[in-house]
Amino acid sequence: LRDGQMLLGLSSKFHMVDAVQGANRLDRAMLEAALPRHSSGTAVLSWPAQSHLLREVSPMTSASIIQKMRAFFAWQIIDVGGFPSQDIVQEVVHTADRVWVVSDQSVGGIVSLSELLKNLPAKAGGKGVDGLVVNRTYKSQGLPPLDIAKRLELPLLYALPHREEALLKSSSSGLLLSESAPSDLYVQEVKKMAQGLMENKKKKSEGIQEASPT
């Protein structure tokens, strides 16, 4: 909870429950004033730090905020990892255009993800999950990413290298790894993930334009 702000060196008291309670007043001016913004341009809306406040947010209201935000942001990245309310997780998954699940190579991580997948809803016209991202990957240790994907019956989208030391060193200096070491292999792989999403969105947009009547 709120780790998006922490990792980006941001601070704001405005959170998701505030957005839900003030949904009728949400407009561009309010979001510009309320949401903290990173130097990259990324704006962050966090869940509240006090987990008991989450009881005030229903699955449907979470989904309505996500839909409302589409009018103000071209992209929304929503992290529901470890989220206590499975109902909200399911509603977010149902609302999202793309759903990626993330695991490391540990047995606990793989088993936990397998249990999560059983409860995720299917999106219209297909499965609820687009694919798997394996994080903190060791080349010579643990179950290979492709084998993990086969066990979970998911396409393997990306395998990020284990760069814990570099990430820790960077965050200890108050920087993102992309700021301190932009050529690092981990940063390059994350860029590929972003580029892949952008290309998919471009193809989808072009497909819609081609199908539209003139």
Tab-separated table of C-alpha atoms in Angstrom, residues 13-100:
chain	number	residue	atom	x	y	z
A	13	LYS	CA	-2.475	12.465	1.367
A	14	PHE	CA	-4.970	12.039	-1.497
A	15	HIS	CA	-5.772	8.346	-2.096
A	16	MET	CA	-8.220	5.996	-3.803
A	17	VAL	CA	-10.882	6.278	-1.100
A	18	ASP	CA	-10.816	10.081	-1.503
A	19	ALA	CA	-11.245	9.635	-5.254
A	20	VAL	CA	-14.209	7.307	-4.739
A	21	GLN	CA	-15.894	9.612	-2.248
A	22	GLY	CA	-15.345	12.634	-4.508
A	23	ALA	CA	-16.041	10.850	-7.800
A	24	ASN	CA	-18.592	13.458	-8.898
A	25	ARG	CA	-16.005	16.219	-8.511
A	26	LEU	CA	-13.161	14.468	-10.341
A	27	ASP	CA	-11.988	16.580	-13.260
A	28	ARG	CA	-8.663	17.497	-14.836
A	29	ALA	CA	-8.077	20.488	-12.562
A	30	MET	CA	-8.712	18.486	-9.402
A	31	LEU	CA	-6.429	15.646	-10.503
A	32	GLU	CA	-3.663	18.084	-11.417
A	33	ALA	CA	-3.847	19.539	-7.913
A	34	ALA	CA	-4.361	16.314	-5.942
A	35	LEU	CA	-2.122	13.718	-7.586
A	36	PRO	CA	1.650	13.833	-7.007
A	37	ARG	CA	3.620	13.740	-10.246
A	38	HIS	CA	7.078	12.294	-10.906
A	39	SER	CA	9.597	14.172	-13.056
A	40	SER	CA	8.882	11.635	-15.830
A	41	GLY	CA	5.284	12.884	-15.917
A	42	THR	CA	3.812	9.872	-14.131
A	43	ALA	CA	0.958	10.736	-11.758
A	44	VAL	CA	0.267	8.404	-8.832
A	45	LEU	CA	-3.023	7.534	-7.129
A	46	SER	CA	-2.344	5.219	-4.182
A	47	TRP	CA	-4.475	3.030	-2.003
A	48	PRO	CA	-4.738	4.449	1.535
A	49	ALA	CA	-1.972	3.592	4.009
A	50	GLN	CA	-4.639	2.677	6.602
A	51	SER	CA	-5.947	-0.657	5.322
A	52	HIS	CA	-9.223	-0.384	7.308
A	53	LEU	CA	-10.256	2.479	4.993
A	54	LEU	CA	-10.467	0.005	2.135
A	55	ARG	CA	-13.773	-1.198	3.559
A	56	GLU	CA	-15.225	2.052	2.232
A	57	VAL	CA	-14.356	1.090	-1.354
A	58	SER	CA	-16.567	-1.422	-3.156
A	59	PRO	CA	-15.501	-3.390	-6.240
A	60	MET	CA	-17.945	-1.452	-8.425
A	61	THR	CA	-16.747	1.965	-7.231
A	62	SER	CA	-13.118	0.962	-7.886
A	63	ALA	CA	-14.046	-0.038	-11.416
A	64	SER	CA	-15.968	3.201	-11.947
A	65	ILE	CA	-12.921	5.288	-10.947
A	66	ILE	CA	-10.717	3.332	-13.356
A	67	GLN	CA	-13.200	3.966	-16.148
A	68	LYS	CA	-13.468	7.657	-15.242
A	69	MET	CA	-9.679	8.043	-15.332
A	70	ARG	CA	-9.636	6.939	-18.978
A	71	ALA	CA	-10.836	10.431	-19.875
A	72	PHE	CA	-7.743	12.015	-18.287
A	73	PHE	CA	-4.905	9.511	-18.802
A	74	ALA	CA	-3.811	7.569	-21.878
A	75	TRP	CA	-2.353	4.815	-19.684
A	76	GLN	CA	-3.202	3.396	-16.271
A	77	ILE	CA	-0.956	0.841	-14.562
A	78	ILE	CA	-2.784	-0.737	-11.618
A	79	ASP	CA	-0.922	-2.881	-9.098
A	80	VAL	CA	-3.163	-5.176	-7.052
A	81	GLY	CA	-0.415	-7.501	-5.831
A	82	GLY	CA	-1.098	-8.747	-2.309
A	83	PHE	CA	-4.352	-6.810	-2.196
A	84	PRO	CA	-6.617	-7.977	0.648
A	85	SER	CA	-9.940	-7.745	-1.200
A	86	GLN	CA	-10.270	-10.428	-3.879
A	87	ASP	CA	-13.564	-8.881	-5.018
A	88	ILE	CA	-11.787	-5.643	-5.930
A	89	VAL	CA	-8.964	-7.576	-7.625
A	90	GLN	CA	-11.503	-9.411	-9.763
A	91	GLU	CA	-13.302	-6.216	-10.714
A	92	VAL	CA	-10.034	-4.486	-11.662
A	93	VAL	CA	-9.040	-7.479	-13.803
A	94	HIS	CA	-12.418	-7.434	-15.521
A	95	THR	CA	-12.054	-3.702	-16.255
A	96	ALA	CA	-8.449	-3.789	-17.513
A	97	ASP	CA	-7.461	-4.025	-21.164
A	98	ARG	CA	-4.340	-6.041	-20.351
A	99	VAL	CA	-3.653	-8.263	-17.340
A	100	TRP	CA	-0.164	-9.507	-16.508
